[in-house]
Amino acid sequence: MTELASERLTLPPTDHRPRPYDGPSKADVLAMRKQYLHPSLFTLYRDPLLIVEGHLQYVYDETGRRYLDFFAGIVTVSCGHCHPKITARIKTQVETLQHTTTVYLHPNLPLLAKKLASKMPPGLDVTYFVNSGSEANDLAMTMARLYTGNFDLVAVRNSYHGGSPGSTGLTSHSTWKYPLPQSNGVHHTFSPDPYRSPFSGTPEQIATQSVAELKDLIRFSTPGKIAGFIAEPIQGVGGVTHGAPNYLREAYEVVRGAGGLCIADEVQTGFGRTGEHYWGFQNWGVVPDMVTMAKGLGNGAAIAAVTTRAEIAQAMTQRTHLNTFGGNPVAAAAALGVLEAIDEDGLQENSRVQGARLKQGLQKLQAVHPLIGDVRGKGLMVGVELVRDRGTKTPASKETLDVLDAARAMNLLIGKGGIDGNVLRIKPPMCITSEDVDFALDVLDRALRG
Ligand code: PMP
């Protein structure tokens, strides 16, 4: 055992005591799910995990066993499970008024839009609320096309932007695409990720060559004018990949030169998760024309949004558009609580500090575990790519599942990503402590031993 893996593999203490669980057994839940739920639903673990309670960074199974949640309900529980302040806001709102739709006035929606505008660069101050990241990206596509009068859109290979018919077209993973018409004017440009780029050179040179490819793609595959370009500042589902700091700046210049709008998909990177900045795009020194968000905005409540400039939003007023649940009073109350909690609890700063500790620890593990090919990411959005051979970079997909299972057996939940399923995705609630990070590193050290 390395010095990293101390004898201690005990979860950090907590005062929280889970309630006794008296619901259906795990076997019954599984049987009902098999019989009555759609077979396309899948579980992360080979032996599915039943979770019945959560408190901040911890979740509990039906036996009361506690796990450290380093995946946060797929990067969604931004502030922590059942965060007391957010829960209190939801409770008050749900007891007062649950739903009206936007055809009536309610204070929560404009209050939330105003608060979001205060977090954005000047000019990005008009928001449309929906229920999911897929819907937000569909809406961004619509607005980009209406505003520019152009049809073609460019997304980046290895991206994930949603599962609706529209956003599936933006998504760039064969694993998430059905053989149905879905590209609908969308083209995919090379990913600037230096670890698996077909180009060579420094990460900055690879980024510039990737942008040259984008320029050619627009020239050869579109009418030369495009509606927009969408990119995750750090690709999430794709395995926490991103280009060198010059990539988005150079790409945005090319896109704007072709009449397109630049759309930042902040569904995973937003709300302080990347540590240094509130929004992922700020890490790369760019200002998009539209920002789409979901997941962490609600800490588990179904709310998503597109924020843009007033003149771009105006293009949609030529017809009627309504989203029945979008930003309903309860979801908006949750999101208002989230934005407050991020500030009041110092969660962005915590992401920076704990993210640095985590990454440093993982780099130490990389030095002793040949399976680790790459450690990357920012703040509390970290990816660890597992390969069978560092030279050939053959994806260690089965080994990744083994690590996931072994970590779970030691009470640590982490995620998995990448088109080959060989990237450990570590994206915990932003309220984790140094003790949690050290525990997770110890667990991973052991899990990687096989
Ligand atoms: N964009 C990104 C970057 C995502 O990670 C996801 C979900 N994984 C989506 C969009 C789609 O969000 P939803 O599942 O809420 O539709």
GROMACS .gro file of C-alpha atoms and ligand atoms in nm:
model
  466
    1MET     CA    1   0.000   0.000   0.000
    2THR     CA    2   0.133   0.346  -0.081
    3GLU     CA    3   0.157   0.614   0.184
    4LEU     CA    4  -0.159   0.762   0.031
    5ALA     CA    5  -0.366   0.468   0.142
    6SER     CA    6  -0.356   0.495   0.517
    7GLU     CA    7  -0.506   0.226   0.736
    8ARG     CA    8  -0.809   0.450   0.786
    9LEU     CA    9  -1.092   0.380   0.549
   10THR     CA   10  -1.366   0.509   0.771
   11LEU     CA   11  -1.607   0.766   0.637
   12PRO     CA   12  -1.568   1.112   0.792
   13PRO     CA   13  -1.817   1.154   1.079
   14THR     CA   14  -2.160   1.316   1.051
   15ASP     CA   15  -2.431   1.404   1.302
   16HIS     CA   16  -2.705   1.301   1.063
   17ARG     CA   17  -2.898   0.988   1.155
   18PRO     CA   18  -3.107   0.837   0.874
   19ARG     CA   19  -3.471   0.752   0.938
   20PRO     CA   20  -3.560   0.384   0.949
   21TYR     CA   21  -3.668   0.278   0.601
   22ASP     CA   22  -3.999   0.095   0.584
   23GLY     CA   23  -4.066   0.107   0.210
   24PRO     CA   24  -4.060  -0.183  -0.039
   25SER     CA   25  -3.753  -0.409  -0.028
   26LYS     CA   26  -3.474  -0.367  -0.279
   27ALA     CA   27  -3.582  -0.690  -0.450
   28ASP     CA   28  -3.938  -0.557  -0.483
   29VAL     CA   29  -3.822  -0.220  -0.617
   30LEU     CA   30  -3.608  -0.397  -0.873
   31ALA     CA   31  -3.887  -0.637  -0.972
   32MET     CA   32  -4.140  -0.351  -1.011
   33ARG     CA   33  -3.891  -0.149  -1.208
   34LYS     CA   34  -3.825  -0.444  -1.440
   35GLN     CA   35  -4.194  -0.505  -1.494
   36TYR     CA   36  -4.334  -0.154  -1.512
   37LEU     CA   37  -4.059   0.085  -1.615
   38HIS     CA   38  -3.916   0.135  -1.957
   39PRO     CA   39  -3.638  -0.115  -2.035
   40SER     CA   40  -3.408   0.159  -2.165
   41LEU     CA   41  -3.350   0.277  -1.806
   42PHE     CA   42  -3.013   0.153  -1.686
   43THR     CA   43  -2.827   0.142  -1.354
   44LEU     CA   44  -2.469   0.248  -1.289
   45TYR     CA   45  -2.366  -0.059  -1.091
   46ARG     CA   46  -2.385  -0.425  -1.186
   47ASP     CA   47  -2.562  -0.477  -0.851
   48PRO     CA   48  -2.802  -0.177  -0.849
   49LEU     CA   49  -2.792   0.055  -0.549
   50LEU     CA   50  -3.114   0.160  -0.375
   51ILE     CA   51  -3.082   0.510  -0.226
   52VAL     CA   52  -3.355   0.623   0.011
   53GLU     CA   53  -3.217   0.928   0.192
   54GLY     CA   54  -2.963   1.202   0.148
   55HIS     CA   55  -2.797   1.461   0.368
   56LEU     CA   56  -2.553   1.709   0.211
   57GLN     CA   57  -2.262   1.506   0.063
   58TYR     CA   58  -2.390   1.172   0.193
   59VAL     CA   59  -2.661   0.932   0.080
   60TYR     CA   60  -2.807   0.627   0.257
   61ASP     CA   61  -2.930   0.294   0.126
   62GLU     CA   62  -3.232   0.103   0.261
   63THR     CA   63  -3.026  -0.052   0.541
   64GLY     CA   64  -2.903   0.286   0.665
   65ARG     CA   65  -2.557   0.234   0.518
   66ARG     CA   66  -2.392   0.566   0.436
   67TYR     CA   67  -2.206   0.653   0.115
   68LEU     CA   68  -2.001   0.957   0.022
   69ASP     CA   69  -2.166   1.084  -0.296
   70PHE     CA   70  -1.895   1.197  -0.539
   71PHE     CA   71  -2.131   1.198  -0.839
   72ALA     CA   72  -2.409   1.418  -0.698
   73GLY     CA   73  -2.699   1.263  -0.887
   74ILE     CA   74  -2.506   1.319  -1.209
   75VAL     CA   75  -2.362   1.662  -1.125
   76THR     CA   76  -2.702   1.791  -1.016
   77VAL     CA   77  -2.696   1.814  -0.637
   78SER     CA   78  -2.482   2.126  -0.640
   79CYS     CA   79  -2.522   2.238  -0.278
   80GLY     CA   80  -2.580   1.904  -0.108
   81HIS     CA   81  -2.871   1.665  -0.064
   82CYS     CA   82  -3.170   1.815   0.117
   83HIS     CA   83  -2.975   2.133   0.190
   84PRO     CA   84  -3.172   2.282   0.484
   85LYS     CA   85  -3.209   2.634   0.340
   86ILE     CA   86  -3.320   2.510  -0.001
   87THR     CA   87  -3.557   2.255   0.150
   88ALA     CA   88  -3.714   2.524   0.370
   89ARG     CA   89  -3.779   2.743   0.067
   90ILE     CA   90  -3.934   2.458  -0.128
   91LYS     CA   91  -4.155   2.360   0.169
   92THR     CA   92  -4.285   2.712   0.219
   93GLN     CA   93  -4.359   2.754  -0.150
   94VAL     CA   94  -4.522   2.414  -0.196
   95GLU     CA   95  -4.756   2.489   0.098
   96THR     CA   96  -4.845   2.831  -0.044
   97LEU     CA   97  -4.880   2.791  -0.420
   98GLN     CA   98  -4.748   2.507  -0.632
   99HIS     CA   99  -4.831   2.599  -0.986
  100THR     CA  100  -4.977   2.871  -1.206
  101THR     CA  101  -4.778   2.894  -1.536
  102THR     CA  102  -4.636   3.211  -1.681
  103VAL     CA  103  -4.971   3.337  -1.808
  104TYR     CA  104  -5.008   3.482  -1.455
  105LEU     CA  105  -4.755   3.686  -1.265
  106HIS     CA  106  -4.558   3.538  -0.977
  107PRO     CA  107  -4.260   3.702  -0.807
  108ASN     CA  108  -4.028   3.398  -0.802
  109LEU     CA  109  -3.961   3.386  -1.175
  110PRO     CA  110  -3.852   3.749  -1.229
  111LEU     CA  111  -3.661   3.741  -0.898
  112LEU     CA  112  -3.470   3.436  -1.020
  113ALA     CA  113  -3.407   3.584  -1.365
  114LYS     CA  114  -3.277   3.904  -1.202
  115LYS     CA  115  -3.046   3.706  -0.975
  116LEU     CA  116  -2.913   3.506  -1.272
  117ALA     CA  117  -2.851   3.828  -1.466
  118SER     CA  118  -2.643   3.954  -1.171
  119LYS     CA  119  -2.417   3.649  -1.213
  120MET     CA  120  -2.369   3.696  -1.590
  121PRO     CA  121  -2.146   3.927  -1.792
  122PRO     CA  122  -2.326   4.255  -1.877
  123GLY     CA  123  -2.583   4.218  -2.154
  124LEU     CA  124  -2.667   3.855  -2.083
  125ASP     CA  125  -2.973   3.938  -1.881
  126VAL     CA  126  -3.287   3.784  -2.032
  127THR     CA  127  -3.386   3.430  -1.932
  128TYR     CA  128  -3.637   3.170  -2.050
  129PHE     CA  129  -3.704   2.890  -1.797
  130VAL     CA  130  -3.770   2.528  -1.894
  131ASN     CA  131  -3.742   2.190  -1.718
  132SER     CA  132  -3.434   2.012  -1.850
  133GLY     CA  133  -3.100   2.067  -2.016
  134SER     CA  134  -3.228   1.908  -2.337
  135GLU     CA  135  -3.514   2.157  -2.355
  136ALA     CA  136  -3.276   2.445  -2.283
  137ASN     CA  137  -3.051   2.342  -2.572
  138ASP     CA  138  -3.350   2.292  -2.804
  139LEU     CA  139  -3.458   2.646  -2.722
  140ALA     CA  140  -3.107   2.783  -2.779
  141MET     CA  141  -3.104   2.619  -3.125
  142THR     CA  142  -3.442   2.775  -3.204
  143MET     CA  143  -3.334   3.121  -3.094
  144ALA     CA  144  -3.003   3.105  -3.278
  145ARG     CA  145  -3.179   3.008  -3.600
  146LEU     CA  146  -3.454   3.269  -3.569
  147TYR     CA  147  -3.217   3.550  -3.478
  148THR     CA  148  -2.953   3.485  -3.743
  149GLY     CA  149  -3.181   3.359  -4.020
  150ASN     CA  150  -2.929   3.077  -4.070
  151PHE     CA  151  -2.998   2.708  -4.021
  152ASP     CA  152  -2.669   2.522  -3.972
  153LEU     CA  153  -2.526   2.464  -3.626
  154VAL     CA  154  -2.190   2.333  -3.518
  155ALA     CA  155  -2.127   2.126  -3.207
  156VAL     CA  156  -1.804   1.966  -3.086
  157ARG     CA  157  -1.730   1.595  -3.118
  158ASN     CA  158  -1.755   1.400  -2.792
  159SER     CA  159  -2.019   1.641  -2.659
  160TYR     CA  160  -2.343   1.566  -2.479
  161HIS     CA  161  -2.623   1.820  -2.508
  162GLY     CA  162  -2.937   1.615  -2.445
  163GLY     CA  163  -3.167   1.334  -2.547
  164SER     CA  164  -3.461   1.516  -2.711
  165PRO     CA  165  -3.485   1.481  -3.089
  166GLY     CA  166  -3.331   1.828  -3.132
  167SER     CA  167  -3.055   1.809  -2.874
  168THR     CA  168  -2.963   1.451  -2.972
  169GLY     CA  169  -2.853   1.605  -3.299
  170LEU     CA  170  -2.607   1.820  -3.105
  171THR     CA  171  -2.487   1.528  -2.895
  172SER     CA  172  -2.181   1.363  -3.045
  173HIS     CA  173  -2.162   1.007  -2.914
  174SER     CA  174  -2.281   0.709  -3.117
  175THR     CA  175  -2.376   0.546  -2.786
  176TRP     CA  176  -2.647   0.808  -2.727
  177LYS     CA  177  -2.788   0.824  -3.081
  178TYR     CA  178  -3.067   0.615  -3.233
  179PRO     CA  179  -3.064   0.542  -3.605
  180LEU     CA  180  -3.328   0.809  -3.668
  181PRO     CA  181  -3.317   1.144  -3.846
  182GLN     CA  182  -3.155   1.374  -3.593
  183SER     CA  183  -2.871   1.574  -3.741
  184ASN     CA  184  -3.105   1.837  -3.886
  185GLY     CA  185  -2.842   2.087  -3.993
  186VAL     CA  186  -2.594   2.006  -3.715
  187HIS     CA  187  -2.228   1.942  -3.794
  188HIS     CA  188  -1.960   1.823  -3.555
  189THR     CA  189  -1.616   1.970  -3.541
  190PHE     CA  190  -1.306   1.805  -3.390
  191SER     CA  191  -1.267   1.801  -3.014
  192PRO     CA  192  -0.966   2.005  -2.900
  193ASP     CA  193  -0.892   1.758  -2.616
  194PRO     CA  194  -0.514   1.709  -2.645
  195TYR     CA  195  -0.521   1.357  -2.493
  196ARG     CA  196  -0.695   1.201  -2.792
  197SER     CA  197  -0.658   1.457  -3.069
  198PRO     CA  198  -0.560   1.345  -3.420
  199PHE     CA  199  -0.339   1.656  -3.427
  200SER     CA  200  -0.005   1.681  -3.256
  201GLY     CA  201   0.192   1.955  -3.086
  202THR     CA  202   0.132   2.148  -2.767
  203PRO     CA  203  -0.226   2.168  -2.634
  204GLU     CA  204  -0.238   2.527  -2.765
  205GLN     CA  205  -0.125   2.416  -3.113
  206ILE     CA  206  -0.382   2.135  -3.109
  207ALA     CA  207  -0.650   2.391  -3.017
  208THR     CA  208  -0.551   2.615  -3.309
  209GLN     CA  209  -0.549   2.320  -3.552
  210SER     CA  210  -0.892   2.218  -3.423
  211VAL     CA  211  -1.020   2.570  -3.492
  212ALA     CA  212  -0.878   2.552  -3.846
  213GLU     CA  213  -1.084   2.235  -3.889
  214LEU     CA  214  -1.391   2.423  -3.764
  215LYS     CA  215  -1.327   2.692  -4.024
  216ASP     CA  216  -1.302   2.430  -4.298
  217LEU     CA  217  -1.615   2.255  -4.175
  218ILE     CA  218  -1.810   2.580  -4.208
  219ARG     CA  219  -1.659   2.642  -4.553
  220PHE     CA  220  -1.719   2.295  -4.695
  221SER     CA  221  -2.028   2.163  -4.514
  222THR     CA  222  -2.251   2.469  -4.465
  223PRO     CA  223  -2.365   2.764  -4.679
  224GLY     CA  224  -2.076   2.952  -4.520
  225LYS     CA  225  -2.310   3.118  -4.273
  226ILE     CA  226  -2.420   2.941  -3.958
  227ALA     CA  227  -2.680   2.996  -3.686
  228GLY     CA  228  -2.447   2.907  -3.404
  229PHE     CA  229  -2.185   2.700  -3.231
  230ILE     CA  230  -2.249   2.515  -2.906
  231ALA     CA  231  -1.981   2.386  -2.673
  232GLU     CA  232  -1.951   2.268  -2.317
  233PRO     CA  233  -1.665   2.468  -2.161
  234ILE     CA  234  -1.557   2.131  -2.018
  235GLN     CA  235  -1.726   1.826  -2.170
  236GLY     CA  236  -1.900   1.632  -1.896
  237VAL     CA  237  -2.049   1.307  -2.027
  238GLY     CA  238  -1.757   1.291  -2.272
  239GLY     CA  239  -1.521   1.236  -1.978
  240VAL     CA  240  -1.423   1.583  -1.848
  241THR     CA  241  -1.237   1.690  -2.161
  242HIS     CA  242  -1.147   2.037  -2.280
  243GLY     CA  243  -0.906   2.217  -2.506
  244ALA     CA  244  -0.623   2.455  -2.422
  245PRO     CA  245  -0.725   2.803  -2.298
  246ASN     CA  246  -0.702   2.952  -2.651
  247TYR     CA  247  -0.957   2.710  -2.804
  248LEU     CA  248  -1.289   2.876  -2.729
  249ARG     CA  249  -1.152   3.226  -2.792
  250GLU     CA  250  -1.028   3.130  -3.139
  251ALA     CA  251  -1.337   2.919  -3.213
  252TYR     CA  252  -1.578   3.200  -3.113
  253GLU     CA  253  -1.396   3.435  -3.351
  254VAL     CA  254  -1.444   3.198  -3.644
  255VAL     CA  255  -1.809   3.137  -3.554
  256ARG     CA  256  -1.887   3.508  -3.528
  257GLY     CA  257  -1.709   3.562  -3.859
  258ALA     CA  258  -1.960   3.317  -4.012
  259GLY     CA  259  -2.255   3.506  -3.862
  260GLY     CA  260  -2.315   3.252  -3.586
  261LEU     CA  261  -2.401   3.289  -3.219
  262CYS     CA  262  -2.185   3.128  -2.954
  263ILE     CA  263  -2.372   2.909  -2.707
  264ALA     CA  264  -2.212   2.787  -2.384
  265ASP     CA  265  -2.372   2.473  -2.241
  266GLU     CA  266  -2.318   2.527  -1.869
  267VAL     CA  267  -2.539   2.237  -1.761
  268GLN     CA  268  -2.245   2.075  -1.580
  269THR     CA  269  -1.986   2.353  -1.555
  270GLY     CA  270  -2.203   2.631  -1.411
  271PHE     CA  271  -2.264   2.765  -1.060
  272GLY     CA  272  -1.908   2.773  -0.929
  273ARG     CA  273  -1.824   2.407  -0.983
  274THR     CA  274  -1.504   2.486  -1.174
  275GLY     CA  275  -1.378   2.678  -0.872
  276GLU     CA  276  -1.196   2.977  -1.017
  277HIS     CA  277  -1.511   3.106  -1.184
  278TYR     CA  278  -1.888   3.100  -1.150
  279TRP     CA  279  -1.934   2.994  -1.515
  280GLY     CA  280  -1.722   2.750  -1.711
  281PHE     CA  281  -1.678   2.986  -2.005
  282GLN     CA  282  -1.504   3.239  -1.779
  283ASN     CA  283  -1.213   2.995  -1.746
  284TRP     CA  284  -1.140   3.053  -2.114
  285GLY     CA  285  -1.186   3.431  -2.126
  286VAL     CA  286  -1.486   3.432  -2.362
  287VAL     CA  287  -1.835   3.580  -2.344
  288PRO     CA  288  -2.102   3.369  -2.516
  289ASP     CA  289  -2.422   3.502  -2.672
  290MET     CA  290  -2.634   3.240  -2.498
  291VAL     CA  291  -2.589   3.031  -2.187
  292THR     CA  292  -2.786   2.712  -2.127
  293MET     CA  293  -2.810   2.563  -1.777
  294ALA     CA  294  -2.994   2.291  -1.585
  295LYS     CA  295  -2.884   2.027  -1.329
  296GLY     CA  296  -2.709   2.227  -1.052
  297LEU     CA  297  -2.950   2.523  -1.086
  298GLY     CA  298  -3.217   2.328  -0.900
  299ASN     CA  299  -3.005   2.106  -0.670
  300GLY     CA  300  -3.248   1.830  -0.775
  301ALA     CA  301  -3.556   2.039  -0.861
  302ALA     CA  302  -3.652   2.020  -1.229
  303ILE     CA  303  -3.550   2.358  -1.362
  304ALA     CA  304  -3.336   2.467  -1.655
  305ALA     CA  305  -3.287   2.790  -1.845
  306VAL     CA  306  -3.142   2.980  -2.136
  307THR     CA  307  -3.000   3.325  -2.068
  308THR     CA  308  -2.925   3.554  -2.361
  309ARG     CA  309  -2.929   3.913  -2.481
  310ALA     CA  310  -3.263   4.093  -2.520
  311GLU     CA  311  -3.236   4.135  -2.898
  312ILE     CA  312  -3.172   3.763  -2.949
  313ALA     CA  313  -3.467   3.668  -2.728
  314GLN     CA  314  -3.685   3.913  -2.921
  315ALA     CA  315  -3.667   3.690  -3.230
  316MET     CA  316  -3.894   3.436  -3.061
  317THR     CA  317  -4.179   3.681  -3.006
  318GLN     CA  318  -4.296   3.646  -3.369
  319ARG     CA  319  -4.501   3.339  -3.259
  320THR     CA  320  -4.647   3.215  -2.930
  321HIS     CA  321  -4.436   2.986  -2.713
  322LEU     CA  322  -4.522   2.844  -2.373
  323ASN     CA  323  -4.367   2.593  -2.139
  324THR     CA  324  -4.626   2.472  -1.885
  325PHE     CA  325  -4.395   2.380  -1.598
  326GLY     CA  326  -4.092   2.592  -1.688
  327GLY     CA  327  -3.980   2.784  -1.379
  328ASN     CA  328  -4.292   2.704  -1.180
  329PRO     CA  329  -4.304   2.870  -0.835
  330VAL     CA  330  -4.168   2.564  -0.651
  331ALA     CA  331  -3.879   2.495  -0.890
  332ALA     CA  332  -3.799   2.867  -0.896
  333ALA     CA  333  -3.802   2.878  -0.514
  334ALA     CA  334  -3.553   2.591  -0.513
  335ALA     CA  335  -3.327   2.769  -0.763
  336LEU     CA  336  -3.342   3.095  -0.564
  337GLY     CA  337  -3.233   2.893  -0.261
  338VAL     CA  338  -2.951   2.734  -0.462
  339LEU     CA  339  -2.808   3.065  -0.583
  340GLU     CA  340  -2.822   3.201  -0.228
  341ALA     CA  341  -2.665   2.890  -0.075
  342ILE     CA  342  -2.377   2.893  -0.325
  343ASP     CA  343  -2.292   3.248  -0.212
  344GLU     CA  344  -2.368   3.215   0.158
  345ASP     CA  345  -2.191   2.880   0.202
  346GLY     CA  346  -1.889   2.987  -0.009
  347LEU     CA  347  -1.934   2.687  -0.238
  348GLN     CA  348  -1.742   2.824  -0.535
  349GLU     CA  349  -1.438   2.887  -0.317
  350ASN     CA  350  -1.479   2.543  -0.162
  351SER     CA  351  -1.483   2.392  -0.511
  352ARG     CA  352  -1.157   2.568  -0.586
  353VAL     CA  353  -0.988   2.457  -0.266
  354GLN     CA  354  -1.119   2.099  -0.250
  355GLY     CA  355  -1.082   2.059  -0.626
  356ALA     CA  356  -0.713   2.146  -0.605
  357ARG     CA  357  -0.664   1.901  -0.318
  358LEU     CA  358  -0.845   1.629  -0.510
  359LYS     CA  359  -0.656   1.684  -0.834
  360GLN     CA  360  -0.322   1.692  -0.657
  361GLY     CA  361  -0.406   1.366  -0.480
  362LEU     CA  362  -0.514   1.205  -0.807
  363GLN     CA  363  -0.192   1.312  -0.975
  364LYS     CA  364  -0.003   1.138  -0.694
  365LEU     CA  365  -0.211   0.827  -0.760
  366GLN     CA  366  -0.127   0.857  -1.131
  367ALA     CA  367   0.241   0.832  -1.039
  368VAL     CA  368   0.187   0.491  -0.878
  369HIS     CA  369  -0.103   0.341  -1.079
  370PRO     CA  370  -0.018   0.274  -1.447
  371LEU     CA  371  -0.391   0.237  -1.518
  372ILE     CA  372  -0.435   0.613  -1.484
  373GLY     CA  373  -0.362   0.767  -1.824
  374ASP     CA  374  -0.483   1.120  -1.762
  375VAL     CA  375  -0.610   1.337  -1.477
  376ARG     CA  376  -0.794   1.651  -1.585
  377GLY     CA  377  -1.064   1.902  -1.509
  378LYS     CA  378  -1.115   2.209  -1.297
  379GLY     CA  379  -1.245   2.257  -0.946
  380LEU     CA  380  -1.490   1.984  -0.852
  381MET     CA  381  -1.531   1.863  -1.208
  382VAL     CA  382  -1.255   1.608  -1.239
  383GLY     CA  383  -1.195   1.317  -1.477
  384VAL     CA  384  -0.954   1.026  -1.447
  385GLU     CA  385  -0.905   0.839  -1.774
  386LEU     CA  386  -0.811   0.472  -1.731
  387VAL     CA  387  -0.606   0.303  -2.003
  388ARG     CA  388  -0.452  -0.044  -2.034
  389ASP     CA  389  -0.135   0.096  -2.181
  390ARG     CA  390  -0.018   0.456  -2.159
  391GLY     CA  391   0.145   0.431  -2.502
  392THR     CA  392  -0.149   0.293  -2.701
  393LYS     CA  393  -0.408   0.454  -2.469
  394THR     CA  394  -0.633   0.149  -2.506
  395PRO     CA  395  -0.944   0.231  -2.301
  396ALA     CA  396  -0.966   0.029  -1.979
  397SER     CA  397  -1.345   0.005  -1.988
  398LYS     CA  398  -1.393  -0.315  -1.786
  399GLU     CA  399  -1.138  -0.203  -1.529
  400THR     CA  400  -1.334   0.122  -1.488
  401LEU     CA  401  -1.643  -0.078  -1.390
  402ASP     CA  402  -1.429  -0.276  -1.146
  403VAL     CA  403  -1.300   0.045  -0.987
  404LEU     CA  404  -1.656   0.179  -0.960
  405ASP     CA  405  -1.773  -0.140  -0.789
  406ALA     CA  406  -1.472  -0.154  -0.556
  407ALA     CA  407  -1.519   0.211  -0.454
  408ARG     CA  408  -1.888   0.151  -0.387
  409ALA     CA  409  -1.795  -0.145  -0.168
  410MET     CA  410  -1.586   0.103   0.034
  411ASN     CA  411  -1.878   0.351   0.054
  412LEU     CA  412  -1.770   0.591  -0.219
  413LEU     CA  413  -1.995   0.667  -0.518
  414ILE     CA  414  -1.832   0.799  -0.832
  415GLY     CA  415  -1.948   0.826  -1.193
  416LYS     CA  416  -1.824   0.705  -1.527
  417GLY     CA  417  -1.804   0.869  -1.867
  418GLY     CA  418  -1.630   0.890  -2.203
  419ILE     CA  419  -1.747   0.720  -2.521
  420ASP     CA  420  -1.562   0.404  -2.413
  421GLY     CA  421  -1.682   0.428  -2.053
  422ASN     CA  422  -1.324   0.445  -1.927
  423VAL     CA  423  -1.323   0.777  -1.742
  424LEU     CA  424  -1.396   0.810  -1.372
  425ARG     CA  425  -1.613   1.117  -1.329
  426ILE     CA  426  -1.575   1.287  -0.992
  427LYS     CA  427  -1.826   1.566  -0.944
  428PRO     CA  428  -1.946   1.579  -0.583
  429PRO     CA  429  -2.182   1.827  -0.419
  430MET     CA  430  -1.978   2.144  -0.371
  431CYS     CA  431  -2.009   2.123   0.011
  432ILE     CA  432  -1.751   1.844   0.057
  433THR     CA  433  -1.471   1.875   0.314
  434SER     CA  434  -1.097   1.800   0.307
  435GLU     CA  435  -1.172   1.484   0.508
  436ASP     CA  436  -1.409   1.369   0.235
  437VAL     CA  437  -1.144   1.430  -0.031
  438ASP     CA  438  -0.879   1.239   0.164
  439PHE     CA  439  -1.120   0.952   0.224
  440ALA     CA  440  -1.206   0.936  -0.149
  441LEU     CA  441  -0.837   0.934  -0.243
  442ASP     CA  442  -0.767   0.649  -0.002
  443VAL     CA  443  -1.059   0.452  -0.144
  444LEU     CA  444  -0.952   0.511  -0.503
  445ASP     CA  445  -0.597   0.409  -0.422
  446ARG     CA  446  -0.724   0.076  -0.291
  447ALA     CA  447  -0.982   0.035  -0.568
  448LEU     CA  448  -0.716   0.087  -0.834
  449ARG     CA  449  -0.515  -0.200  -0.693
  450GLY     CA  450  -0.785  -0.435  -0.827
  451PMP     N1  451  -2.603   1.936  -2.150
  451PMP     C1  452  -2.511   1.874  -2.076
  451PMP     C2  453  -2.370   1.928  -2.076
  451PMP     C3  454  -2.543   1.762  -1.999
  451PMP     O1  455  -2.450   1.701  -1.926
  451PMP     C4  456  -2.677   1.715  -2.001
  451PMP     C5  457  -2.719   1.594  -1.918
  451PMP     N2  458  -2.624   1.503  -1.891
  451PMP     C6  459  -2.770   1.783  -2.081
  451PMP     C7  460  -2.730   1.893  -2.153
  451PMP     C8  461  -2.912   1.735  -2.087
  451PMP     O2  462  -2.977   1.762  -1.968
  451PMP     P1  463  -3.111   1.686  -1.929
  451PMP     O3  464  -3.078   1.545  -1.897
  451PMP     O4  465  -3.161   1.765  -1.810
  451PMP     O5  466  -3.204   1.698  -2.046
   0.00000   0.00000   0.00000
